[in-house]
Every structure is written in structure tokens, then in C-alpha cells.
Short mmCIF file of C-alpha atoms in Angstrom, two decimals:
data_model
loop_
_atom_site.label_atom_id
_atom_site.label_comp_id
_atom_site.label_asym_id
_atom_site.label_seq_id
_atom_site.Cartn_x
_atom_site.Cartn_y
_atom_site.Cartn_z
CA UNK P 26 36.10 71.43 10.65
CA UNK P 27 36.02 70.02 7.09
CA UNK P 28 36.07 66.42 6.36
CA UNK P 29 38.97 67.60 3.58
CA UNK P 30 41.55 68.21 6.05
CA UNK P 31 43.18 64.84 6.78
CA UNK P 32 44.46 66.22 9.88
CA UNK P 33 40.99 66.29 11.79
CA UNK P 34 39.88 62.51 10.53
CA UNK P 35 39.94 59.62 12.88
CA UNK P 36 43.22 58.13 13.56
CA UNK P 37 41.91 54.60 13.95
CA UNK P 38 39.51 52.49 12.15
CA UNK P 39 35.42 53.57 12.55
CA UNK P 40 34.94 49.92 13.93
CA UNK P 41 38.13 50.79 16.49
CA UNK P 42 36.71 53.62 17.99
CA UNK P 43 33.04 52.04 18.37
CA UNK P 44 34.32 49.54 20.21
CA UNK P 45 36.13 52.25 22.42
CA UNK P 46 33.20 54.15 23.12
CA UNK P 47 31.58 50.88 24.25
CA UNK P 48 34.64 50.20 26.71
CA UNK P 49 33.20 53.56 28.57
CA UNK P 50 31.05 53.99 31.11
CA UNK P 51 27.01 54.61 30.55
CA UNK P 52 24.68 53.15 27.78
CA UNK P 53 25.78 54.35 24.18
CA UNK P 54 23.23 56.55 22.55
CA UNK P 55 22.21 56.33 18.99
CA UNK P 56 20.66 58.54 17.48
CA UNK P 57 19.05 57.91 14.27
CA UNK P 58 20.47 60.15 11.66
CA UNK P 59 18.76 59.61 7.99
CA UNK P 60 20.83 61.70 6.01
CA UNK P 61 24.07 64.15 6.85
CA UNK P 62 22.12 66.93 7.66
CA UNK P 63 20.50 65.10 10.48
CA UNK P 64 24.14 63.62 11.51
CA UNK P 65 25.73 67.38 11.57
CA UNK P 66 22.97 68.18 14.48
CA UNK P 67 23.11 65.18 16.44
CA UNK P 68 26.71 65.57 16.79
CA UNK P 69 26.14 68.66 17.21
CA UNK P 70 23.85 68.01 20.14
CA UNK P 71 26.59 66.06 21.73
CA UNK P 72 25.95 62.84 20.65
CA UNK P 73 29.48 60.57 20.12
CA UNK P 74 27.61 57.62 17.62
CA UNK P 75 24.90 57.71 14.88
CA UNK P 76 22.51 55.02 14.04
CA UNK P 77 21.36 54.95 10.14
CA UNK P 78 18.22 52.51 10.13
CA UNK P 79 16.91 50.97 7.41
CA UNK P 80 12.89 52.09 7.63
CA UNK P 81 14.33 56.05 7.87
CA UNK P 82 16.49 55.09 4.27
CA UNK P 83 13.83 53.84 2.62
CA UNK P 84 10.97 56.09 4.11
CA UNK P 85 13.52 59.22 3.11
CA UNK P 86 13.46 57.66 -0.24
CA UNK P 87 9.59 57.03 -0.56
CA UNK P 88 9.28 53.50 -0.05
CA UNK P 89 8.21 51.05 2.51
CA UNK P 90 10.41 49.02 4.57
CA UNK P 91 10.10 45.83 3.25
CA UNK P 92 13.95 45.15 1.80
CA UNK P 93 13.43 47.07 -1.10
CA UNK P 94 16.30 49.20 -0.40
CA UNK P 95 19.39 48.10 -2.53
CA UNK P 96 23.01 47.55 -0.44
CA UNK P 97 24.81 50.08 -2.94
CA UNK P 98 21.54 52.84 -1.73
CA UNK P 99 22.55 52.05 2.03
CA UNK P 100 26.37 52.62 1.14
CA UNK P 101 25.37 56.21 -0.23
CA UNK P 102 23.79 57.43 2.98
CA UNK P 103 26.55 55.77 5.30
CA UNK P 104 28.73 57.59 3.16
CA UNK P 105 27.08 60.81 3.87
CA UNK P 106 26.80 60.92 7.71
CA UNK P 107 30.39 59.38 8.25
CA UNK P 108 31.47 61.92 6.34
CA UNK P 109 29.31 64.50 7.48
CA UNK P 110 29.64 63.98 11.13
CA UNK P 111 33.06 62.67 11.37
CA UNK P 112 31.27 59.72 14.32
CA UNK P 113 30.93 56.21 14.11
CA UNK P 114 28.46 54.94 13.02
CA UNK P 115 26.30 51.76 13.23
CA UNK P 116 24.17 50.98 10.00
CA UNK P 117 21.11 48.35 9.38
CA UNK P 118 22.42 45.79 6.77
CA UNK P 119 18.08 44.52 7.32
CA UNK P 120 19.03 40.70 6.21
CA UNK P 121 22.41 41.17 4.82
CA UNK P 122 21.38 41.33 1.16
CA UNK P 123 21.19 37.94 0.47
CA UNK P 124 23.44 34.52 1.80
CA UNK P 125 26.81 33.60 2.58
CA UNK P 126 28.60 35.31 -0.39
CA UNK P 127 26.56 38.77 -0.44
CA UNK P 128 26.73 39.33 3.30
CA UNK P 129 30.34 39.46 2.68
CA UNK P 130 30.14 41.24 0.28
CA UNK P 131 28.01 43.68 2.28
CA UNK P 132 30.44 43.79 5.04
CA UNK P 133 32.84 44.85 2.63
CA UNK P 134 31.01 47.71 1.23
CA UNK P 135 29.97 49.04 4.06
CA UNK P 136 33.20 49.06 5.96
CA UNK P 137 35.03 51.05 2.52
CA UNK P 138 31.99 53.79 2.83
CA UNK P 139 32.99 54.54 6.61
CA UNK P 140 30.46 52.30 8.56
CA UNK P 141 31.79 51.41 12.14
CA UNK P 142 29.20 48.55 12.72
CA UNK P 143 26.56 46.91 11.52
CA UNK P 144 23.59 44.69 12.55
CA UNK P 145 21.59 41.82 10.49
CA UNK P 146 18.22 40.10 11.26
CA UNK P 147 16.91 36.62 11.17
CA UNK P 148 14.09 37.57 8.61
CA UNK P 149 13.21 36.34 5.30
CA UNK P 150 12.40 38.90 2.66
CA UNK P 151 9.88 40.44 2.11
CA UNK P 152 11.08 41.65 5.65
CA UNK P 153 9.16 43.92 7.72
CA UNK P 154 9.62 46.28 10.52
CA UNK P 155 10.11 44.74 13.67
CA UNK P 156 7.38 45.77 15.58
CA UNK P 157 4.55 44.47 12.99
CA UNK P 158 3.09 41.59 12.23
CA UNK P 159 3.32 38.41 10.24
CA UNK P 160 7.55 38.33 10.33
CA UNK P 161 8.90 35.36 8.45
CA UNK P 162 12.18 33.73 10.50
CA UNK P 163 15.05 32.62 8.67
CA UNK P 164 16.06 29.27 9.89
CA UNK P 165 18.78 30.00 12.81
CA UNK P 166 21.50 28.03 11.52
CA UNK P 167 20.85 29.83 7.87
CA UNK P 168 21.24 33.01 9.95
CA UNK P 169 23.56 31.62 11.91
CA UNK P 170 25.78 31.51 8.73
CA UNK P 171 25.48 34.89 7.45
CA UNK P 172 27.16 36.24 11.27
CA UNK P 173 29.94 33.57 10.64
CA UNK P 174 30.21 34.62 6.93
CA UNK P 175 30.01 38.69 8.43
CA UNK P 176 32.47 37.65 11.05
CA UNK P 177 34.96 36.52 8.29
CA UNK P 178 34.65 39.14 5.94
CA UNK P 179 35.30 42.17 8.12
CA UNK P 180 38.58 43.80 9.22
CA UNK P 181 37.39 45.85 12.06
CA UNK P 182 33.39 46.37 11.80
CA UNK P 183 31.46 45.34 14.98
CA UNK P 184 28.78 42.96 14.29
CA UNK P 185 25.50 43.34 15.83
CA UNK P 186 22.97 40.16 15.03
CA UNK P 187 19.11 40.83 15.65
CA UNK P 188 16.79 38.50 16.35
CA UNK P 189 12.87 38.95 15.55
CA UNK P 190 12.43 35.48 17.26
CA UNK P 191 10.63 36.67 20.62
CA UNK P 192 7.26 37.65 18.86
CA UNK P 193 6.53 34.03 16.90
CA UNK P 194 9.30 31.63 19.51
CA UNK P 195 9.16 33.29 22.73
CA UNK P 196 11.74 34.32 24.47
CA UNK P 197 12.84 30.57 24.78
CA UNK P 198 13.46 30.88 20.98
CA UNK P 199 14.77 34.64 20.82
CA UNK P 200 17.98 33.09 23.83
CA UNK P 201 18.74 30.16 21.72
CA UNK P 202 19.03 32.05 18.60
CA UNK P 203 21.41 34.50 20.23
CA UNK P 204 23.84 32.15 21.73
CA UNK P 205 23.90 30.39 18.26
CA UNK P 206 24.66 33.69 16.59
CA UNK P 207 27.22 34.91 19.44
CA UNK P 208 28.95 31.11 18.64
CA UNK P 209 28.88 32.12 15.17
CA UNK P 210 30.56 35.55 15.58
CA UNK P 211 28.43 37.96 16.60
CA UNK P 212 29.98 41.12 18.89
CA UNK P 213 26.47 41.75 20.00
CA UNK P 214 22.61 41.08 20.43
CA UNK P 215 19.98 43.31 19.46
CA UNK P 216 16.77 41.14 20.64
CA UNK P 217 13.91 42.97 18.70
CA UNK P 218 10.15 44.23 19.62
CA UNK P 219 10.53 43.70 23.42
CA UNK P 220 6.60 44.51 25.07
CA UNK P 221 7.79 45.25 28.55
CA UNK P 222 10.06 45.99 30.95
CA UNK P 223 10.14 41.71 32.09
CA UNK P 224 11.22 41.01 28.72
CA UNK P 225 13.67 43.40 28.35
CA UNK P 226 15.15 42.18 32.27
CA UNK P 227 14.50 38.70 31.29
CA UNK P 228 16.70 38.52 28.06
CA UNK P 229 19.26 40.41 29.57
CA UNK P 230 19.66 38.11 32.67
CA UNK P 231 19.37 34.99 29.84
CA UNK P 232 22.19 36.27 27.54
CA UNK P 233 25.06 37.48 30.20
CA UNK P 234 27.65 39.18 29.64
CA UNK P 235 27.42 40.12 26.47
CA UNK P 236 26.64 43.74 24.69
CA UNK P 237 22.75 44.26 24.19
CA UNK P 238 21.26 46.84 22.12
CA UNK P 239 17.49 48.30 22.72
CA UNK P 240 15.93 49.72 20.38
CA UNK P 241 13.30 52.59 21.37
CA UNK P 242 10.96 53.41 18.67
CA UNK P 243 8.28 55.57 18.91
CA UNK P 244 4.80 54.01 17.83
CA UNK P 245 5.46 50.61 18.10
CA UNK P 246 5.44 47.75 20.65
CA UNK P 247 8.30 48.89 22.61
CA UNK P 248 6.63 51.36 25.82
CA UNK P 249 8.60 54.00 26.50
CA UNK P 250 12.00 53.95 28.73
CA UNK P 251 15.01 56.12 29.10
CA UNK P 252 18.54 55.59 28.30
CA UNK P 253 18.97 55.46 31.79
CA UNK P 254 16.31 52.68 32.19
CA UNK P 255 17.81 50.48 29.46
CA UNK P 256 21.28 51.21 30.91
CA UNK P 257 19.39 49.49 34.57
CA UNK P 258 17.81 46.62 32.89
CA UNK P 259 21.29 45.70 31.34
CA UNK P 260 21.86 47.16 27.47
CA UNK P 261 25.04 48.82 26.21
CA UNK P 262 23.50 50.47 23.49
CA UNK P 263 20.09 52.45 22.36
CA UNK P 264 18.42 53.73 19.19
CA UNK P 265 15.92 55.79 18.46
CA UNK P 266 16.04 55.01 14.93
CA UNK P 267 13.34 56.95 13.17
CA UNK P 268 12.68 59.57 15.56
CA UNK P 269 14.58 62.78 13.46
CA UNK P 270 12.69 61.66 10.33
CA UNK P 271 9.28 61.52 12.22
CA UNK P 272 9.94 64.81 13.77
CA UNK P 273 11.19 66.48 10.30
CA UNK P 274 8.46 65.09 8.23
CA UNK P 275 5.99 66.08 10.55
CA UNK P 276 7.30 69.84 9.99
CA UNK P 277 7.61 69.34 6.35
CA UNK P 278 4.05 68.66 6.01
CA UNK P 279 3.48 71.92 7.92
CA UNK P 280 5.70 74.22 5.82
CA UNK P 281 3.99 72.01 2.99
CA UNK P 282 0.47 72.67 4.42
CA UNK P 283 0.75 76.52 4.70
CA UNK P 284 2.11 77.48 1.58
CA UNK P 285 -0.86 76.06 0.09
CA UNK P 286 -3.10 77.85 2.70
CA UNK P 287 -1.26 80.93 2.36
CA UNK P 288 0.39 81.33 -0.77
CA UNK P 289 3.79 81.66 0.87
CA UNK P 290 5.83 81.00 4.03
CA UNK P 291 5.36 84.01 5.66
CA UNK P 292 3.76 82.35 8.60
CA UNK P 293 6.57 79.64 9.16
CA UNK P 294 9.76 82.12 8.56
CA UNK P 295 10.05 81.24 12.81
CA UNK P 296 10.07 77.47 12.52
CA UNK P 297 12.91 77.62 9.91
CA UNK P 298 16.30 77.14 10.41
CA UNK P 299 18.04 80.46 9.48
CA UNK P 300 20.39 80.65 6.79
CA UNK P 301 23.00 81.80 9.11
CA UNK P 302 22.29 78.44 11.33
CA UNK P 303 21.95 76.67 8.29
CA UNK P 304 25.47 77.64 7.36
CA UNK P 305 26.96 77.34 10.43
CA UNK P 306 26.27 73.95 11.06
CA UNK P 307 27.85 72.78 7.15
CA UNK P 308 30.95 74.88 8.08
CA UNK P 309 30.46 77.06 5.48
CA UNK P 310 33.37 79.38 5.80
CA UNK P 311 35.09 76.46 7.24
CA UNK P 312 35.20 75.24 3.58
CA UNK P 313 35.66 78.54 1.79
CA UNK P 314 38.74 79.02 4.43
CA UNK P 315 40.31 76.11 2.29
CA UNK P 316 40.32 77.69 -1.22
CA UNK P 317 41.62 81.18 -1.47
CA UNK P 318 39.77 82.26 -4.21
CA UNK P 319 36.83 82.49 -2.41
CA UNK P 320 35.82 85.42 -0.72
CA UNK P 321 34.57 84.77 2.64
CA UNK P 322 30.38 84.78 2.04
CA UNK P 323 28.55 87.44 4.19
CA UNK P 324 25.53 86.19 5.44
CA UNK P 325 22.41 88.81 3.89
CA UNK P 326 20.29 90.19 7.75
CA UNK P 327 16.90 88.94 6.07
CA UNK P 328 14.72 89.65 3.64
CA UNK P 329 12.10 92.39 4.81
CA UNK P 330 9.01 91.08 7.04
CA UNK P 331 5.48 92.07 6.40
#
């Protein structure tokens, strides 16, 4: 159903019902979701949160991920797949946009465009993806800080703080930093770049008690585990944050690929989403069921095949 029809909105805060699907049973899945279209199928799919991450932004846009993205850019697409999906949604505020004053400010933002939680990291900018190297720390009281100043600033978002301490500290460093940051505020822990399934135990049995998030992206230092896995070795929550724009860019360059091979599409037409899917997953006549000027659309069968 529409976003436009108050009556099918949440009835509680986005922050409100993350928390609630945390209270559940079973590891929360995240999938990430770069834009609404992506959000639409995942919920679709069954999934009951969305993860926006920061790399998918700023790759969707072009760029690296190296904090180039802008706060007010991140509020656009949290915008879109709260909106669009109508789930809760937890979005990577990457270092929080600055100190004290614009982390507030940040919580602030993000909370007005429909975000449900957010997490920050203990990186100095230029920050880089977790799971490369050469990752500056932030001082952990500095950091420390920011989750007090997040803490204060929100009314209901749940606040995630990620440390990229394990890599350059150990995981001596990467527990003390996430005590400090729990003491400061912080809902969660989202220890970043685990190499194996020890680490991933080990930090878990270190920091009791206390919602962990794994993250589980492809190509990186992280192997390969299941939801189910994570759930075992004692995480709440799990993102696969760049996954959907891996997987779509892949078949872009395809599409891309053949029309300058062939001169047309004619050899993709079955790896494309028909317009009749297409439709049905915006709602199409959902929306034209609103205004009643608009004549319901009938869908054309297909142009003809060669």
C-alpha cells in the first residue's frame, strides 16, 4: 500500500519498533538496500529491517568511500527506503560528520528523514572501508564523546558504535573501546573486520550481554558465515551491506556490455524485470487507486520478439 495513506504508516516511532524486532527471537537480518528500489524487494523478500551503508551511497553515487559523502546526501536516501519500504531502518552515519555539535546534529537529521538507528565509527577522516588497510583511530575518549553527544541528541534512534580497533589494537583494544562507548551511551557494538570465527566468539564472550552486530561483506576479510552462525557465536544483528549493489552492478555492466555488442537488448529482454513486475512492486495502481482521475493503466503484453 502507498506510503500516502496515513492509515498503513507505523504507529510508533522507527527507533520503537527496531528495538521491538530486537526483543524477538533469532538474529535480525539486514539487508543492504542502496536506494528504494532495492528496499521495495527486500521487503518484499520478507525481510522486517534494511541496512543503508555508507560504501553502497557513495559507490551508487560514483565515488569512493572515503567520507566524501555529505550528511544532507545520506538523509536523501534514508528518506527514500523508509519511505519506500515502510521498515526500519538502520543507516551508517561513517564518523558522525564531524564532533560533538555535528553528531547531534546528525542524529537529528536522520531521525526527521525516518532512520530507526544508526551506527558511528572510531575513524578519522579520510575514513576507509573497514576491511582495508591503513585505518586511522580516533582517540577513544574523542569517540567516546560523539556516542555520549548521539546519546543526548536522540529521542528514540538506537545507537550502534563501531569500532575499527581490532585490526591496529587487537582485540585487547577493540573490548576496551566498546565498554567505553557502551558507558558513554551506546545501545550496541558493531566490532568491525573480524578474520575468523575465534574472533568473532572471542569478542562476543568479552563484551556480554550486550547487542552485537556482524557485518558479512562479501570480498573482504570477513570469511563467510550464515545468519544462523552469527546468531551461534552470539550477534543480534547482520548486514550484508553492499551485496544488492554488487549483484545489480554486476548486471548493469551486462545489459551495458551487450547493447554495445549487439546494438540493442534483444538478448537480455529475459534478465529484465518486466514492466508488469516492475509496476507491481511500486504499487502502481495502488497509487492511481488514490486519485480518481486516473484511469487505471493497462499493462501493454510486450513488444513483438524477433
Amino acid at each position: 500500500m502507498s506510503y500516502l495513506v496515513g492509515a498503513t504508516l507505523a504507529d510508533h516511532p522507527a527507533g520503537v519498533c527496531f528495538r521491538d524486532l530486537l526483543s524477538k527471537p533469532g538474529i535480525l537480518q539486514m539487508p543492504g538496500t542502496h536506494n528504494g528500489m532495492a528496499a521495495l524487494q527486500a521487503r518484499d523478500a520478507g525481510f522486517s529491517a534494511l541496512y543503508l551503508s555508507g560504501a553502497a551511497m557513495t559507490a551508487s553515487m560514483g565515488l569512493p568511500d572515503l567520507g566524501i559523502i555529505t550528511m544532507e546526501e545520506v538523509a536523501f536516501f534514508t528518506r527514500q527506503v523508509s519511505r519506500a519500504s515502510g521498515l526500519p531502518v538502520l543507516v551508517d552515519g561513517d564518523t558522525g560528520y564531524g564532533e560533538a555539535l555535528n553528531v547531534m546534529n546528525m542524529v537529528r537529521t536522520f531521525e526527521d528523514a525516518g532512520a530507526a538507528a544508526v551506527h558511528i565509527e572510531d575513524q578519522l577522516l579520510p575514513k576507509k572501508c573497514g576491511h582495508l588497510n591503513d585505518k586511522k583511530l580516533a582517540d577513544a575518549h574523542d569517540m567516546a564523546a560523539k556516542v555520549a553527544a548521539a546519546a543526548k541528541a536522540r529521542r528514540h534512534l538506537y545507537l550502534i558504535a563501531r569500532t575499527d580497533a581490532a585490526a591496529s589494537e587487537g582485540m585487547d583494544g577493540a573490548v576496551a573501546r566498546a565498554q567505553l562507548y557502551l558507558e558513554a551511551g551506546a545501545d550496541a557494538i558493531f566490532p568491525e573486520a573480524m578474520i575468523s570465527r575465534e574472533m568473532f566468539e572471542e569478542f562476543a564472550r568479552r563484551v556480554p550481554d550486550v547487542p552485537l552486530l556482524a557485518n558479512m561483506t562479501e570480498f573482504g576479510k570477513t570469511p563467510f558465515f550464515t545468519a544462523s552462525e552469527f546468531e551461534a557465536m552470539g550477534y543480534r544483528m547482520v548486514i550484508w551491506p553492499v551485496s544488492s549493489l554488487r549483484v545489480a552492478n554486476k548486471a548493469q555492466q551486462q545489459l551495458f556490455d551487450a547493447i554495445k555488442r549487439d546494438g540493442g537488448t534483444q538478448r537480455m529482454i529475459d534478465r529484465m524485470q518486466t514492466r508488469a513486475e516492475l509496476y507491481a512492486t511500486i504499487g502502481l495502481h495502488d497509487y492511481e487507486a488514490l486519485d480518481t482521475s486516473i484511469v487505471q493503466t493497462i499493462i501493454p503484453q510486450g513488444m513483438p520478439q524477433k
